[in-house]
């Protein structure tokens, strides 16, 4: 079991090679180049792909280093304090940008949250634009190209979504596709409703058209994205439900794997499980963030479900015919969380037996109602709880993965470790499988792999020819 790469299930893939792109490049900016650095979740990663598409269509060239770029964008994340701080540290590296004739732009959740105060903190920044205003990007770029010193896109009360036919996808194997933007929940710890605005769904026709285009350009796997993806409601007269859309996407000829993230427990229905059971192209993995195992803390978090309600949804998933893997997000050290309440989260971990957990120490955030709640948990205590949780979850994952030894799975290959002479792929349940094969090139192919070993975060096996 040694020598394989072990990274968490569900983590973002490293940047892959750029997919070929048939854009008619405008001549106005020939020679000008851009660079985008992305922080945060898959939605941000995908937004960067859309922004890159807009820039390429305007004639900019994409480069892999900020040093070589005329235009440098940071697409930022504000979910925890550390994530937001990282951006300001990074911006500090560019204080001489003006002298170097570089345009620096801040996009994403920190842009929306901090707004024009970013210009004060980092006066060399020339664009601040939140994700709900990306439709304005061409206009903002016009302003910069015409010599305007500073431009902003900070409008939140929009019911528009950012759709573009010129998205430049980074990952040639798995295509991200946003079906719903923003969030209408109001979890007391969370910045997202403030940074991404109100919930708005894309029309089913536009989604299905994009899925067909993905198949035409060679994709066989799509991941539908939304902060509460299963709250999707088709705004067009067709009025498709989330499950109807899932089934329609899975029926697009040539689409072999359909994933979706993140599901909110409140909107999680039995029909979703039934759809997965009846439709092989729907992947057997559900990410269902619980946040806490304590009813009192869930109430304080304004999560809108109880522990028992959550567990009854887990029961639906566990009683499915397919072995659906389940992952979650957990926050430890929410204000006032007692030792006994933390123990309830630990007991929930035992009951559910997750295949993966993303656990975080609570971080107070601006504009959220939990920010000023009393009884903050000391940092060391949060770290202690996080370590206890992660260590127990690691044991659970080792046991769950070892149970798979000897079984065979289909892996879609998305990487290669040349030094180890191994290929890396994902099962439909989103497990990472590293395996050996006599084949020359397997990238993008579906391979049958027999599992020979298992760690907490990945499996290792052998290609069955
Ligand atoms: N929309 C998703 C999650 C969005 S953010 C949902 O409702 O589940 C991703 C995860 O970051 C959350 O699930 C939560 O576990 C964590 N998170 C969000 N705000 C946080 C905060 N203030 N401190 C610590 N973790 C936080
Ligand atoms: Fe944040 Fe809650 Fe919305 Fe998720 S559902 S994005 S945690 S407010
Ligand atoms: Fe971060 Fe914004 Fe995503 S805060 S997690 S980039 S929605």
Tab-separated table of C-alpha atoms and ligand atoms in Angstrom:
chain	number	residue	atom	x	y	z
A	1	UNK	CA	0.000	0.000	0.000
A	2	UNK	CA	2.894	2.371	-0.325
A	3	UNK	CA	3.833	4.679	-3.130
A	4	UNK	CA	0.453	5.962	-4.232
A	5	UNK	CA	-0.775	9.514	-4.032
A	6	UNK	CA	-3.367	10.084	-1.322
A	7	UNK	CA	-5.484	13.218	-1.659
A	8	UNK	CA	-8.955	13.839	-0.267
A	9	UNK	CA	-12.020	12.662	-2.155
A	10	UNK	CA	-13.746	15.585	-3.802
A	11	UNK	CA	-10.788	17.922	-3.745
A	12	UNK	CA	-10.270	19.960	-6.872
A	13	UNK	CA	-8.113	18.413	-9.505
A	14	UNK	CA	-4.875	20.188	-10.202
A	15	UNK	CA	-4.964	22.384	-13.279
A	16	UNK	CA	-4.791	20.168	-16.316
A	17	UNK	CA	-3.642	21.037	-19.806
A	18	UNK	CA	-5.798	23.591	-21.566
A	19	UNK	CA	-8.392	22.247	-23.929
A	20	UNK	CA	-8.129	23.354	-27.535
A	21	UNK	CA	-10.352	26.285	-28.209
A	22	UNK	CA	-11.787	27.430	-31.523
A	23	UNK	CA	-12.252	31.121	-30.884
A	24	UNK	CA	-12.169	33.827	-33.441
A	25	UNK	CA	-9.680	36.112	-31.791
A	26	UNK	CA	-10.338	39.811	-32.089
A	27	UNK	CA	-7.336	41.754	-33.207
A	28	UNK	CA	-7.662	44.755	-30.878
A	29	UNK	CA	-5.701	43.138	-28.066
A	30	UNK	CA	-3.350	40.891	-29.994
A	31	UNK	CA	-0.271	40.497	-27.926
A	32	UNK	CA	-1.860	41.479	-24.604
A	33	UNK	CA	-1.855	38.699	-22.074
A	34	UNK	CA	-3.738	37.718	-18.927
A	35	UNK	CA	-3.247	35.462	-15.955
A	36	UNK	CA	-5.927	34.283	-13.487
A	37	UNK	CA	-5.197	32.868	-10.056
A	38	UNK	CA	-8.163	31.171	-8.434
A	39	UNK	CA	-8.965	30.531	-4.767
A	40	UNK	CA	-11.978	28.789	-3.268
A	41	UNK	CA	-14.600	26.341	-4.451
A	42	UNK	CA	-15.452	24.657	-7.766
A	43	UNK	CA	-17.860	27.488	-8.536
A	44	UNK	CA	-14.970	29.923	-8.443
A	45	UNK	CA	-12.807	27.592	-10.537
A	46	UNK	CA	-15.570	27.465	-13.131
A	47	UNK	CA	-16.154	31.236	-13.003
A	48	UNK	CA	-12.467	31.673	-13.831
A	49	UNK	CA	-12.963	29.437	-16.860
A	50	UNK	CA	-15.816	31.687	-18.008
A	51	UNK	CA	-13.813	34.862	-17.376
A	52	UNK	CA	-10.911	33.352	-19.351
A	53	UNK	CA	-13.353	32.716	-22.214
A	54	UNK	CA	-14.435	36.357	-22.227
A	55	UNK	CA	-10.815	37.568	-22.263
A	56	UNK	CA	-9.758	35.155	-25.011
A	57	UNK	CA	-12.680	36.335	-27.116
A	58	UNK	CA	-11.393	39.895	-26.730
A	59	UNK	CA	-8.036	38.861	-28.116
A	60	UNK	CA	-6.030	38.436	-24.922
A	61	UNK	CA	-3.617	35.501	-24.607
A	62	UNK	CA	-3.665	33.335	-21.456
A	63	UNK	CA	-0.290	32.873	-19.757
A	64	UNK	CA	0.699	30.632	-16.871
A	65	UNK	CA	2.575	33.195	-14.809
A	66	UNK	CA	1.656	36.621	-13.435
A	67	UNK	CA	5.141	37.895	-14.296
A	68	UNK	CA	4.435	37.610	-18.026
A	69	UNK	CA	0.896	39.035	-17.909
A	70	UNK	CA	-0.439	42.503	-18.738
A	71	UNK	CA	-3.668	41.728	-16.886
A	72	UNK	CA	-3.574	39.826	-13.579
A	73	UNK	CA	-6.836	38.649	-11.983
A	74	UNK	CA	-7.288	37.131	-8.561
A	75	UNK	CA	-10.558	35.240	-8.237
A	76	UNK	CA	-10.970	35.213	-4.492
A	77	UNK	CA	-12.625	33.279	-1.656
A	78	UNK	CA	-13.916	34.667	1.603
A	79	UNK	CA	-15.404	31.586	3.236
A	80	UNK	CA	-12.925	31.616	6.166
A	81	UNK	CA	-10.693	34.413	7.375
A	82	UNK	CA	-7.507	32.651	6.279
A	83	UNK	CA	-8.743	32.344	2.702
A	84	UNK	CA	-9.477	36.074	2.537
A	85	UNK	CA	-6.148	37.023	4.132
A	86	UNK	CA	-4.247	34.952	1.607
A	87	UNK	CA	-5.512	37.221	-1.153
A	88	UNK	CA	-4.254	40.393	0.504
A	89	UNK	CA	-0.845	38.791	1.023
A	90	UNK	CA	-0.822	37.869	-2.653
A	91	UNK	CA	-1.909	41.378	-3.688
A	92	UNK	CA	1.051	42.723	-1.696
A	93	UNK	CA	3.379	41.015	-4.193
A	94	UNK	CA	2.025	43.361	-6.882
A	95	UNK	CA	2.437	46.773	-5.253
A	96	UNK	CA	4.680	47.895	-8.121
A	97	UNK	CA	2.105	46.885	-10.731
A	98	UNK	CA	1.454	50.438	-11.940
A	99	UNK	CA	5.087	51.091	-12.665
A	100	UNK	CA	5.247	47.785	-14.502
A	101	UNK	CA	2.158	48.689	-16.530
A	102	UNK	CA	0.212	45.739	-15.220
A	103	UNK	CA	-3.510	45.851	-14.548
A	104	UNK	CA	-4.501	44.066	-11.336
A	105	UNK	CA	-8.100	42.970	-10.813
A	106	UNK	CA	-9.828	41.371	-7.830
A	107	UNK	CA	-12.791	39.151	-8.653
A	108	UNK	CA	-15.023	36.826	-6.647
A	109	UNK	CA	-16.151	36.699	-3.050
A	110	UNK	CA	-13.573	38.994	-1.400
A	111	UNK	CA	-14.231	41.565	-4.146
A	112	UNK	CA	-17.950	41.516	-3.384
A	113	UNK	CA	-17.460	41.526	0.366
A	114	UNK	CA	-14.785	44.220	0.643
A	115	UNK	CA	-15.898	46.288	-2.348
A	116	UNK	CA	-14.150	49.593	-2.940
A	117	UNK	CA	-12.234	49.329	0.332
A	118	UNK	CA	-9.862	47.058	-1.625
A	119	UNK	CA	-8.697	50.173	-3.524
A	120	UNK	CA	-7.758	51.735	-0.189
A	121	UNK	CA	-5.897	48.694	1.058
A	122	UNK	CA	-4.187	48.004	-2.253
A	123	UNK	CA	-4.301	51.228	-4.333
A	124	UNK	CA	-2.595	49.505	-7.259
A	125	UNK	CA	-5.738	47.401	-7.868
A	126	UNK	CA	-7.757	48.707	-10.840
A	127	UNK	CA	-10.764	46.402	-10.994
A	128	UNK	CA	-13.021	45.023	-8.252
A	129	UNK	CA	-15.843	42.805	-9.470
A	130	UNK	CA	-18.051	40.255	-7.684
A	131	UNK	CA	-19.424	37.137	-9.362
A	132	UNK	CA	-22.963	38.520	-9.645
A	133	UNK	CA	-21.601	41.235	-11.969
A	134	UNK	CA	-19.483	39.192	-14.376
A	135	UNK	CA	-21.906	39.952	-17.195
A	136	UNK	CA	-20.526	43.467	-16.975
A	137	UNK	CA	-16.937	42.299	-17.591
A	138	UNK	CA	-16.766	43.361	-21.258
A	139	UNK	CA	-17.964	46.838	-20.264
A	140	UNK	CA	-15.430	47.023	-17.408
A	141	UNK	CA	-12.650	45.892	-19.717
A	142	UNK	CA	-13.679	48.576	-22.219
A	143	UNK	CA	-13.230	51.115	-19.424
A	144	UNK	CA	-9.772	49.860	-18.502
A	145	UNK	CA	-8.676	49.667	-22.120
A	146	UNK	CA	-9.871	53.261	-22.589
A	147	UNK	CA	-7.593	54.291	-19.732
A	148	UNK	CA	-10.064	54.515	-16.820
A	149	UNK	CA	-8.133	54.263	-13.556
A	150	UNK	CA	-10.604	52.167	-11.624
A	151	UNK	CA	-13.667	50.122	-12.480
A	152	UNK	CA	-16.126	48.256	-10.254
A	153	UNK	CA	-18.873	45.641	-10.646
A	154	UNK	CA	-20.523	45.230	-7.261
A	155	UNK	CA	-24.215	44.988	-8.072
A	156	UNK	CA	-25.962	42.178	-6.180
A	157	UNK	CA	-29.659	42.679	-6.914
A	158	UNK	CA	-29.582	40.976	-10.244
A	159	UNK	CA	-31.660	38.050	-11.417
A	160	UNK	CA	-29.288	37.354	-14.243
A	161	UNK	CA	-26.875	34.447	-14.457
A	162	UNK	CA	-23.444	34.502	-16.043
A	163	UNK	CA	-23.688	32.301	-19.132
A	164	UNK	CA	-21.259	32.247	-21.968
A	165	UNK	CA	-20.639	30.076	-24.979
A	166	UNK	CA	-16.950	30.869	-24.887
A	167	UNK	CA	-15.977	29.260	-21.572
A	168	UNK	CA	-12.369	28.087	-21.636
A	169	UNK	CA	-12.401	24.882	-19.552
A	170	UNK	CA	-9.162	23.894	-17.781
A	171	UNK	CA	-10.013	20.301	-17.048
A	172	UNK	CA	-10.246	18.219	-20.215
A	173	UNK	CA	-11.887	15.267	-18.416
A	174	UNK	CA	-14.534	16.687	-16.091
A	175	UNK	CA	-16.551	19.716	-17.183
A	176	UNK	CA	-17.990	22.038	-14.564
A	177	UNK	CA	-21.343	23.593	-15.349
A	178	UNK	CA	-23.160	26.025	-13.052
A	179	UNK	CA	-26.931	25.448	-13.015
A	180	UNK	CA	-27.816	27.703	-10.074
A	181	UNK	CA	-26.030	30.737	-8.699
A	182	UNK	CA	-26.205	32.512	-5.331
A	183	UNK	CA	-27.974	31.243	-2.224
A	184	UNK	CA	-31.291	32.046	-0.528
A	185	UNK	CA	-30.453	30.330	2.766
A	186	UNK	CA	-29.054	32.409	5.583
A	187	UNK	CA	-26.805	30.091	7.581
A	188	UNK	CA	-25.577	32.237	10.448
A	189	UNK	CA	-21.856	31.582	9.845
A	190	UNK	CA	-21.794	31.949	6.054
A	191	UNK	CA	-20.741	34.782	3.719
A	192	UNK	CA	-22.003	33.200	0.502
A	193	UNK	CA	-25.454	34.856	0.358
A	194	UNK	CA	-23.629	38.196	0.764
A	195	UNK	CA	-20.882	37.447	-1.724
A	196	UNK	CA	-22.825	35.615	-4.436
A	197	UNK	CA	-26.225	37.215	-4.072
A	198	UNK	CA	-29.712	35.724	-4.237
A	199	UNK	CA	-30.450	32.348	-5.741
A	200	UNK	CA	-31.084	32.251	-9.489
A	201	UNK	CA	-31.343	29.197	-11.731
A	202	UNK	CA	-30.400	28.915	-15.388
A	203	UNK	CA	-33.040	27.796	-17.844
A	204	UNK	CA	-33.101	24.049	-18.474
A	205	UNK	CA	-32.846	24.659	-22.227
A	206	UNK	CA	-29.578	26.602	-21.781
A	207	UNK	CA	-28.166	23.918	-19.470
A	208	UNK	CA	-29.079	21.076	-21.828
A	209	UNK	CA	-27.704	22.951	-24.821
A	210	UNK	CA	-24.396	23.402	-23.001
A	211	UNK	CA	-24.313	19.700	-22.057
A	212	UNK	CA	-24.815	18.765	-25.723
A	213	UNK	CA	-21.973	21.095	-26.687
A	214	UNK	CA	-19.774	19.468	-24.036
A	215	UNK	CA	-20.400	16.039	-25.540
A	216	UNK	CA	-19.659	17.407	-29.016
A	217	UNK	CA	-16.318	18.697	-27.787
A	218	UNK	CA	-15.402	15.320	-26.285
A	219	UNK	CA	-16.525	15.440	-22.641
A	220	UNK	CA	-18.206	12.395	-21.133
A	221	UNK	CA	-18.393	13.682	-17.549
A	222	UNK	CA	-20.110	16.790	-16.247
A	223	UNK	CA	-20.391	18.187	-12.730
A	224	UNK	CA	-23.421	20.406	-12.181
A	225	UNK	CA	-22.626	23.161	-9.719
A	226	UNK	CA	-24.503	25.315	-7.247
A	227	UNK	CA	-24.110	26.284	-3.603
A	228	UNK	CA	-27.475	24.584	-3.117
A	229	UNK	CA	-27.578	22.710	-6.400
A	230	UNK	CA	-30.678	20.706	-5.493
A	231	UNK	CA	-32.722	23.874	-4.898
A	232	UNK	CA	-32.676	24.227	-8.714
A	233	UNK	CA	-35.949	25.398	-10.219
A	234	UNK	CA	-36.170	25.946	-13.960
A	235	UNK	CA	-37.205	29.586	-14.508
A	236	UNK	CA	-38.537	28.880	-18.017
A	237	UNK	CA	-42.152	27.815	-18.727
A	238	UNK	CA	-40.897	24.220	-18.937
A	239	UNK	CA	-40.502	24.422	-15.122
A	240	UNK	CA	-38.218	21.394	-14.688
A	241	UNK	CA	-37.471	20.211	-11.169
A	242	UNK	CA	-33.899	19.394	-10.133
A	243	UNK	CA	-34.503	15.665	-10.600
A	244	UNK	CA	-36.075	16.183	-14.030
A	245	UNK	CA	-33.036	18.199	-15.069
A	246	UNK	CA	-30.656	15.528	-13.704
A	247	UNK	CA	-32.446	12.851	-15.723
A	248	UNK	CA	-32.490	15.005	-18.858
A	249	UNK	CA	-28.739	15.698	-18.560
A	250	UNK	CA	-28.069	11.985	-18.026
A	251	UNK	CA	-30.075	11.199	-21.179
A	252	UNK	CA	-27.951	13.397	-23.444
A	253	UNK	CA	-26.352	10.838	-25.792
A	254	UNK	CA	-22.652	10.445	-25.048
A	255	UNK	CA	-22.785	11.815	-21.474
A	256	UNK	CA	-21.566	8.920	-19.319
A	257	UNK	CA	-21.121	10.512	-15.896
A	258	UNK	CA	-23.233	13.212	-14.266
A	259	UNK	CA	-22.253	14.611	-10.863
A	260	UNK	CA	-23.727	17.445	-8.827
A	261	UNK	CA	-22.617	19.469	-5.837
A	262	UNK	CA	-23.479	20.828	-3.248
A	263	UNK	CA	-26.818	19.451	-2.039
A	264	UNK	CA	-28.603	21.155	0.840
A	265	UNK	CA	-30.207	18.596	3.198
A	266	UNK	CA	-33.412	20.638	3.367
A	267	UNK	CA	-34.052	20.194	-0.369
A	268	UNK	CA	-32.750	16.646	-0.547
A	269	UNK	CA	-35.562	14.343	-1.695
A	270	UNK	CA	-36.092	10.612	-2.074
A	271	UNK	CA	-36.549	11.193	-5.814
A	272	UNK	CA	-32.856	12.099	-6.088
A	273	UNK	CA	-31.910	8.681	-4.677
A	274	UNK	CA	-34.456	6.955	-6.939
A	275	UNK	CA	-33.038	8.785	-9.968
A	276	UNK	CA	-29.505	7.600	-9.127
A	277	UNK	CA	-30.762	4.065	-8.588
A	278	UNK	CA	-32.478	3.954	-11.961
A	279	UNK	CA	-29.882	5.824	-14.046
A	280	UNK	CA	-26.334	4.467	-14.379
A	281	UNK	CA	-25.050	7.768	-15.822
A	282	UNK	CA	-25.896	9.545	-12.545
A	283	UNK	CA	-22.835	9.010	-10.378
A	284	UNK	CA	-23.298	7.218	-7.073
A	285	UNK	CA	-21.923	9.921	-4.838
A	286	UNK	CA	-23.751	12.513	-2.768
A	287	UNK	CA	-22.105	15.393	-0.929
A	288	UNK	CA	-24.527	16.322	1.852
A	289	UNK	CA	-23.067	18.855	4.308
A	290	UNK	CA	-24.351	18.327	7.852
A	291	UNK	CA	-22.223	20.979	9.682
A	292	UNK	CA	-23.052	19.648	13.173
A	293	UNK	CA	-24.604	16.648	14.908
A	294	UNK	CA	-26.213	18.757	17.627
A	295	UNK	CA	-29.783	20.033	17.255
A	296	UNK	CA	-29.064	23.108	19.348
A	297	UNK	CA	-26.050	24.060	17.221
A	298	UNK	CA	-27.941	23.334	13.973
A	299	UNK	CA	-30.620	25.767	15.171
A	300	UNK	CA	-28.008	28.389	16.001
A	301	UNK	CA	-26.534	27.869	12.546
A	302	UNK	CA	-30.020	28.351	10.987
A	303	UNK	CA	-29.548	25.150	9.013
A	304	UNK	CA	-33.332	24.439	8.869
A	305	UNK	CA	-33.120	20.664	9.595
A	306	UNK	CA	-32.670	18.549	12.706
A	307	UNK	CA	-30.198	15.729	13.284
A	308	UNK	CA	-33.005	13.163	12.917
A	309	UNK	CA	-34.280	14.700	9.697
A	310	UNK	CA	-30.752	14.602	8.296
A	311	UNK	CA	-30.276	10.997	9.398
A	312	UNK	CA	-33.547	9.926	7.799
A	313	UNK	CA	-32.211	11.274	4.480
A	314	UNK	CA	-29.011	9.315	5.019
A	315	UNK	CA	-31.231	6.223	5.502
A	316	UNK	CA	-32.803	6.780	2.062
A	317	UNK	CA	-29.329	6.883	0.542
A	318	UNK	CA	-28.109	3.821	2.437
A	319	UNK	CA	-31.160	1.790	1.414
A	320	UNK	CA	-30.576	2.471	-2.292
A	321	UNK	CA	-29.748	-0.459	-4.545
A	322	UNK	CA	-26.494	1.183	-5.659
A	323	UNK	CA	-23.693	1.640	-3.107
A	324	UNK	CA	-23.863	5.451	-3.058
A	325	UNK	CA	-20.876	7.085	-1.349
A	326	UNK	CA	-21.601	9.964	1.023
A	327	UNK	CA	-19.368	12.896	1.915
A	328	UNK	CA	-20.014	15.916	4.093
A	329	UNK	CA	-18.791	19.233	5.509
A	330	UNK	CA	-18.525	19.841	9.263
A	331	UNK	CA	-17.772	22.946	11.302
A	332	UNK	CA	-16.242	22.458	14.758
A	333	UNK	CA	-16.102	25.109	17.472
A	334	UNK	CA	-19.177	27.114	16.498
A	335	UNK	CA	-19.787	29.743	19.240
A	336	UNK	CA	-21.078	28.083	22.383
A	337	UNK	CA	-20.475	24.509	21.157
A	338	UNK	CA	-20.099	22.458	24.352
A	339	UNK	CA	-18.025	19.320	24.754
A	340	UNK	CA	-21.296	17.324	24.797
A	341	UNK	CA	-22.475	18.983	21.563
A	342	UNK	CA	-19.173	18.203	19.888
A	343	UNK	CA	-19.628	14.591	21.092
A	344	UNK	CA	-22.949	14.574	19.205
A	345	UNK	CA	-21.099	15.445	16.000
A	346	UNK	CA	-18.694	12.572	16.740
A	347	UNK	CA	-21.595	10.167	17.296
A	348	UNK	CA	-23.148	11.293	14.004
A	349	UNK	CA	-19.857	10.417	12.313
A	350	UNK	CA	-20.178	6.894	13.767
A	351	UNK	CA	-23.811	6.573	12.631
A	352	UNK	CA	-23.286	7.736	9.068
A	353	UNK	CA	-19.838	6.259	8.295
A	354	UNK	CA	-18.952	8.885	5.703
A	355	UNK	CA	-16.645	8.194	2.771
A	356	UNK	CA	-15.110	11.648	3.129
A	357	UNK	CA	-15.401	14.655	5.430
A	358	UNK	CA	-14.246	18.238	4.906
A	359	UNK	CA	-13.961	19.578	8.440
A	360	UNK	CA	-13.299	23.209	9.346
A	361	UNK	CA	-12.704	25.269	12.451
A	362	UNK	CA	-15.411	27.893	12.768
A	363	UNK	CA	-14.178	31.252	11.495
A	364	UNK	CA	-16.174	34.438	12.274
A	365	UNK	CA	-17.033	36.298	9.081
A	366	UNK	CA	-18.128	39.855	8.303
A	367	UNK	CA	-21.864	40.488	7.703
A	368	UNK	CA	-22.888	37.168	9.249
A	369	UNK	CA	-25.193	36.869	12.233
A	370	UNK	CA	-22.930	34.393	14.077
A	371	UNK	CA	-20.051	36.858	14.074
A	372	UNK	CA	-21.047	38.508	17.330
A	373	UNK	CA	-22.436	35.450	19.101
A	374	UNK	CA	-21.124	35.023	22.637
A	375	UNK	CA	-18.979	32.162	23.968
A	376	UNK	CA	-16.418	31.974	21.205
A	377	UNK	CA	-14.453	28.731	21.432
A	378	UNK	CA	-10.703	29.307	21.930
A	379	UNK	CA	-8.529	28.574	18.913
A	380	UNK	CA	-6.646	25.713	20.667
A	381	UNK	CA	-9.917	24.044	21.594
A	382	UNK	CA	-11.169	24.298	18.002
A	383	UNK	CA	-7.897	22.740	16.830
A	384	UNK	CA	-8.232	19.955	19.408
A	385	UNK	CA	-11.774	19.131	18.266
A	386	UNK	CA	-10.762	19.246	14.615
A	387	UNK	CA	-7.856	16.842	15.240
A	388	UNK	CA	-10.077	14.387	17.145
A	389	UNK	CA	-12.655	14.441	14.373
A	390	UNK	CA	-10.138	14.069	11.560
A	391	UNK	CA	-8.314	11.255	13.265
A	392	UNK	CA	-11.491	9.213	13.839
A	393	UNK	CA	-12.735	9.926	10.320
A	394	UNK	CA	-9.417	8.738	8.915
A	395	UNK	CA	-9.911	5.365	10.631
A	396	UNK	CA	-13.458	5.145	9.277
A	397	UNK	CA	-12.246	5.857	5.732
A	398	UNK	CA	-9.435	3.304	5.959
A	399	UNK	CA	-11.933	0.647	7.058
A	400	UNK	CA	-14.467	1.605	4.366
A	401	UNK	CA	-11.853	1.645	1.627
A	402	UNK	CA	-10.218	-1.610	2.732
A	403	UNK	CA	-13.590	-3.287	2.372
A	404	UNK	CA	-13.252	-2.601	-1.375
A	405	UNK	CA	-10.043	-4.621	-1.788
A	406	UNK	CA	-10.539	-7.373	-4.330
A	407	UNK	CA	-13.465	-5.606	-6.030
A	408	UNK	CA	-13.450	-4.191	-9.570
A	409	UNK	CA	-14.383	-0.643	-10.533
A	410	UNK	CA	-14.533	1.443	-13.660
A	411	UNK	CA	-12.197	4.433	-13.384
A	412	UNK	CA	-12.198	7.451	-15.669
A	413	UNK	CA	-8.505	8.310	-16.011
A	414	UNK	CA	-7.648	11.951	-15.327
A	415	UNK	CA	-3.974	11.948	-14.446
A	416	UNK	CA	-0.661	10.201	-14.498
A	417	UNK	CA	2.216	9.892	-12.017
A	418	UNK	CA	5.119	9.387	-14.350
A	419	UNK	CA	7.661	8.702	-11.602
A	420	UNK	CA	5.474	5.989	-10.098
A	421	UNK	CA	4.445	4.659	-13.450
A	422	UNK	CA	0.818	4.876	-12.312
A	423	UNK	CA	-2.395	6.229	-13.809
A	424	UNK	CA	-4.947	8.038	-11.657
A	425	UNK	CA	-8.686	8.000	-12.131
A	426	UNK	CA	-12.003	8.296	-10.340
A	427	UNK	CA	-14.708	5.749	-9.774
A	428	UNK	CA	-18.344	6.781	-10.215
A	429	UNK	CA	-18.431	7.087	-6.392
A	430	UNK	CA	-15.657	9.708	-6.755
A	431	UNK	CA	-12.934	7.597	-5.155
A	432	UNK	CA	-9.426	8.142	-6.403
A	433	UNK	CA	-7.828	5.012	-7.870
A	434	UNK	CA	-4.145	4.845	-8.733
A	435	UNK	CA	-3.219	1.897	-10.885
A	436	UNK	CA	-0.580	0.322	-13.036
A	437	UNK	CA	-1.142	-0.616	-16.641
A	438	UNK	CA	0.912	-1.812	-19.590
A	439	UNK	CA	-0.996	0.645	-21.836
A	440	UNK	CA	0.770	3.669	-23.337
A	441	UNK	CA	-1.852	6.384	-22.908
A	442	UNK	CA	-5.043	6.086	-20.905
A	443	UNK	CA	-5.886	9.736	-20.284
A	444	UNK	CA	-9.642	10.282	-20.668
A	445	UNK	CA	-10.364	6.562	-20.959
A	446	UNK	CA	-12.633	4.355	-18.853
A	447	UNK	CA	-10.652	1.445	-17.382
A	448	UNK	CA	-11.654	-1.616	-15.337
A	449	UNK	CA	-9.409	-1.687	-12.275
A	450	UNK	CA	-9.072	-4.403	-9.638
A	451	UNK	CA	-8.421	-2.975	-6.165
A	452	UNK	CA	-5.363	-4.344	-4.347
A	453	UNK	CA	-4.840	-1.791	-1.583
A	454	UNK	CA	-6.542	1.090	0.213
A	455	UNK	CA	-5.610	4.169	2.202
A	456	UNK	CA	-7.894	6.732	3.836
A	457	UNK	CA	-8.234	8.839	0.692
A	458	UNK	CA	-7.541	6.594	-2.247
A	459	UNK	CA	-7.367	3.087	-3.636
A	460	UNK	CA	-4.590	1.391	-5.506
A	461	UNK	CA	-5.032	-1.320	-8.112
A	462	UNK	CA	-4.230	-2.940	-11.395
A	463	UNK	CA	-5.687	-2.399	-14.854
A	464	UNK	CA	-7.703	-5.383	-16.070
A	465	UNK	CA	-7.030	-5.593	-19.765
B	1	LIG	N1	-23.481	25.698	0.224
B	1	LIG	C1	-22.836	24.657	0.892
B	1	LIG	C2	-21.487	24.979	1.442
B	1	LIG	C3	-20.809	26.223	1.168
B	1	LIG	S1	-19.294	26.647	1.871
B	1	LIG	C4	-23.733	24.158	2.001
B	1	LIG	O1	-24.735	24.729	2.315
B	1	LIG	O2	-23.377	23.191	2.603
B	1	LIG	C5	-18.413	25.148	2.112
B	1	LIG	C6	-18.246	24.783	3.546
B	1	LIG	O3	-17.432	25.726	4.230
B	1	LIG	C7	-19.518	24.749	4.363
B	1	LIG	O4	-20.249	23.580	4.163
B	1	LIG	C8	-19.014	24.876	5.768
B	1	LIG	O5	-18.721	23.610	6.323
B	1	LIG	C9	-17.731	25.667	5.604
B	1	LIG	N2	-17.895	27.027	6.112
B	1	LIG	C10	-18.704	27.994	5.655
B	1	LIG	N3	-18.594	29.110	6.406
B	1	LIG	C11	-17.696	28.840	7.382
B	1	LIG	C12	-17.167	29.581	8.480
B	1	LIG	N4	-17.564	30.814	8.725
B	1	LIG	N5	-16.246	28.977	9.262
B	1	LIG	C13	-15.849	27.705	9.013
B	1	LIG	N6	-16.317	26.961	7.996
B	1	LIG	C14	-17.237	27.515	7.186
B	2	LIG	FE1	-23.778	29.237	2.972
B	2	LIG	FE2	-25.835	28.022	4.044
B	2	LIG	FE3	-26.053	29.044	1.597
B	2	LIG	FE4	-24.551	26.890	2.008
B	2	LIG	S1	-26.770	27.016	2.290
B	2	LIG	S2	-23.998	28.685	0.826
B	2	LIG	S3	-23.703	27.255	4.037
B	2	LIG	S4	-25.783	30.169	3.502
B	3	LIG	FE1	-15.283	30.769	-1.271
B	3	LIG	FE2	-17.058	32.204	-2.527
B	3	LIG	FE3	-16.818	29.614	-3.060
B	3	LIG	S1	-16.545	32.366	-0.419
B	3	LIG	S2	-16.146	28.780	-1.127
B	3	LIG	S3	-15.301	31.147	-3.433
B	3	LIG	S4	-18.671	30.796	-3.018
